[in-house]
Short mmCIF file of C-alpha atoms in Angstrom, two decimals:
data_model
loop_
_atom_site.label_atom_id
_atom_site.label_comp_id
_atom_site.label_asym_id
_atom_site.label_seq_id
_atom_site.Cartn_x
_atom_site.Cartn_y
_atom_site.Cartn_z
CA UNK V 967 -1.81 -17.04 11.41
CA UNK V 968 -4.87 -17.09 8.85
CA UNK V 969 -4.42 -16.66 5.12
CA UNK V 970 -5.44 -13.39 5.22
CA UNK V 971 -2.81 -12.10 7.71
CA UNK V 972 0.27 -14.00 5.74
CA UNK V 973 -0.98 -12.09 2.22
CA UNK V 974 -1.01 -8.74 3.92
CA UNK V 975 2.81 -9.48 5.26
CA UNK V 976 3.48 -10.49 1.74
CA UNK V 977 1.96 -7.65 0.35
CA UNK V 978 3.46 -5.04 2.71
CA UNK V 979 6.99 -6.44 1.38
CA UNK V 980 6.58 -6.63 -2.03
CA UNK V 981 5.33 -2.84 -1.81
CA UNK V 982 7.89 -2.02 0.34
CA UNK V 983 10.98 -3.57 -1.71
CA UNK V 984 9.17 -2.44 -5.41
CA UNK V 985 8.65 1.13 -3.25
CA UNK V 986 12.34 1.32 -2.25
CA UNK V 987 14.36 1.35 -5.77
CA UNK V 988 12.63 4.74 -6.88
CA UNK V 989 11.76 6.97 -3.95
CA UNK V 990 13.45 10.18 -3.36
CA UNK V 991 15.91 10.58 -0.32
CA UNK V 992 14.83 10.60 2.67
CA UNK V 993 10.88 9.30 1.87
CA UNK V 994 9.54 6.39 3.42
CA UNK V 995 6.36 4.24 2.26
CA UNK V 996 4.62 1.82 5.51
CA UNK V 997 1.11 0.33 5.59
CA UNK V 998 0.42 0.05 8.98
CA UNK V 999 -0.26 -3.71 10.38
CA UNK V 1000 -3.68 -5.01 9.43
CA UNK V 1001 -5.56 -8.18 10.73
CA UNK V 1002 -9.18 -9.09 8.89
CA UNK V 1003 -11.25 -12.46 8.93
CA UNK V 1004 -12.48 -14.30 6.19
CA UNK V 1005 -15.23 -11.97 3.85
CA UNK V 1006 -14.24 -8.97 5.73
CA UNK V 1007 -13.68 -5.78 3.38
CA UNK V 1008 -11.21 -3.94 4.44
CA UNK V 1009 -8.89 -1.00 3.95
CA UNK V 1010 -5.29 -0.99 3.52
CA UNK V 1011 -3.80 2.64 3.73
CA UNK V 1012 -0.24 3.31 1.75
CA UNK V 1013 1.54 5.73 4.32
CA UNK V 1014 3.90 7.84 2.65
CA UNK V 1015 5.75 10.71 4.59
CA UNK V 1016 7.77 13.77 2.92
CA UNK V 1017 5.91 14.06 0.24
CA UNK V 1018 6.57 17.93 -0.16
CA UNK V 1019 9.75 17.50 -3.19
CA UNK V 1020 8.01 14.23 -5.14
CA UNK V 1021 5.73 14.47 -8.26
CA UNK V 1022 4.38 11.26 -7.92
CA UNK V 1023 5.46 7.99 -7.20
CA UNK V 1024 5.65 4.47 -8.68
CA UNK V 1025 4.40 1.66 -6.88
CA UNK V 1026 3.36 -1.84 -8.27
CA UNK V 1027 1.64 -4.01 -5.59
CA UNK V 1028 1.40 -7.72 -5.80
CA UNK V 1029 -1.18 -9.78 -4.12
CA UNK V 1030 -2.91 -12.96 -4.19
CA UNK V 1031 -6.11 -12.40 -6.53
CA UNK V 1032 -7.60 -15.84 -5.56
CA UNK V 1033 -7.79 -14.27 -1.69
CA UNK V 1034 -7.95 -10.76 -1.87
CA UNK V 1035 -9.52 -8.80 -4.76
CA UNK V 1036 -8.85 -5.01 -5.41
CA UNK V 1037 -12.12 -2.48 -4.94
CA UNK V 1038 -10.07 1.35 -5.55
CA UNK V 1039 -7.76 3.44 -4.66
CA UNK V 1040 -8.85 6.60 -3.28
CA UNK V 1041 -6.12 9.88 -3.06
CA UNK V 1042 -6.35 12.04 0.07
CA UNK V 1043 -5.70 15.44 0.12
CA UNK V 1044 -2.36 15.33 0.77
CA UNK V 1045 -1.48 12.92 -2.18
CA UNK V 1046 -3.81 14.76 -4.53
CA UNK V 1047 -1.16 16.79 -6.46
CA UNK V 1048 0.88 13.15 -6.79
CA UNK V 1049 0.17 12.04 -10.20
CA UNK V 1050 -1.68 8.50 -9.83
CA UNK V 1051 -1.92 5.86 -12.93
#
Protein backbone atom coordinates (compact mmCIF):
# COMPACT_ATOMS: atom_id res chain seq x y z
CA UNK A 1 0.00 0.00 0.00
CA UNK A 2 1.48 3.36 -0.94
CA UNK A 3 1.66 6.40 1.36
CA UNK A 4 -1.34 8.13 -0.23
CA UNK A 5 -3.65 5.14 0.27
CA UNK A 6 -2.54 4.80 3.90
CA UNK A 7 -3.16 8.51 4.48
CA UNK A 8 -6.61 8.30 2.92
CA UNK A 9 -7.50 5.41 5.23
CA UNK A 10 -6.40 7.52 8.22
CA UNK A 11 -8.47 10.47 6.94
CA UNK A 12 -11.54 8.27 6.66
CA UNK A 13 -11.09 6.81 10.15
CA UNK A 14 -10.56 10.19 11.80
CA UNK A 15 -13.44 11.78 9.87
CA UNK A 16 -15.87 9.04 10.80
CA UNK A 17 -14.82 9.07 14.46
CA UNK A 18 -15.17 12.85 14.74
CA UNK A 19 -18.44 12.92 12.84
CA UNK A 20 -20.08 10.15 14.86
CA UNK A 21 -19.67 12.16 18.07
CA UNK A 22 -22.34 14.67 17.03
CA UNK A 23 -24.44 12.97 14.38
CA UNK A 24 -28.22 12.93 14.35
CA UNK A 25 -29.68 9.51 15.01
CA UNK A 26 -29.65 7.26 11.97
CA UNK A 27 -27.54 9.53 9.79
CA UNK A 28 -24.43 7.97 8.29
CA UNK A 29 -21.31 9.51 6.84
CA UNK A 30 -18.93 7.64 4.60
CA UNK A 31 -16.11 8.16 2.15
CA UNK A 32 -15.92 5.71 -0.75
CA UNK A 33 -12.65 3.86 -1.33
CA UNK A 34 -10.22 5.99 -3.33
CA UNK A 35 -6.90 4.98 -4.84
CA UNK A 36 -4.37 7.41 -6.22
CA UNK A 37 -0.77 7.62 -7.30
CA UNK A 38 1.83 10.14 -6.23
CA UNK A 39 1.29 13.53 -7.88
CA UNK A 40 -2.26 12.74 -8.97
CA UNK A 41 -5.06 15.19 -8.17
CA UNK A 42 -8.11 13.51 -6.61
CA UNK A 43 -11.53 14.44 -5.29
CA UNK A 44 -12.53 12.92 -1.95
CA UNK A 45 -16.31 12.87 -1.65
CA UNK A 46 -17.75 12.93 1.86
CA UNK A 47 -21.12 11.21 1.56
CA UNK A 48 -23.98 11.62 4.04
CA UNK A 49 -27.44 10.11 4.03
CA UNK A 50 -30.69 11.29 5.64
CA UNK A 51 -29.93 15.02 5.53
CA UNK A 52 -33.57 16.07 5.59
CA UNK A 53 -33.58 16.85 9.34
CA UNK A 54 -30.06 18.26 9.61
CA UNK A 55 -29.32 21.98 9.85
CA UNK A 56 -25.60 21.48 9.47
CA UNK A 57 -22.69 19.20 10.12
CA UNK A 58 -19.56 19.92 12.14
CA UNK A 59 -16.73 17.85 10.79
CA UNK A 60 -12.97 18.07 11.22
CA UNK A 61 -10.78 16.26 8.75
CA UNK A 62 -7.18 15.77 9.78
CA UNK A 63 -4.62 14.82 7.18
CA UNK A 64 -0.87 14.83 6.64
CA UNK A 65 -0.19 18.16 4.92
CA UNK A 66 3.19 16.85 3.76
CA UNK A 67 1.42 14.27 1.59
CA UNK A 68 -1.94 15.87 0.73
CA UNK A 69 -2.90 19.43 -0.18
CA UNK A 70 -6.41 20.74 0.49
CA UNK A 71 -7.63 22.77 -2.49
CA UNK A 72 -11.35 23.42 -1.98
CA UNK A 73 -14.65 22.20 -0.61
CA UNK A 74 -17.70 22.13 -2.85
CA UNK A 75 -21.38 22.00 -1.92
CA UNK A 76 -23.75 19.77 -3.86
CA UNK A 77 -27.38 20.50 -4.64
CA UNK A 78 -28.32 18.23 -1.71
CA UNK A 79 -25.98 19.83 0.81
CA UNK A 80 -26.40 23.48 -0.22
CA UNK A 81 -29.13 24.09 2.43
CA UNK A 82 -26.75 22.90 5.20
CA UNK A 83 -24.50 25.32 7.03
CA UNK A 84 -20.92 25.14 5.78
CA UNK A 85 -18.01 26.89 7.45
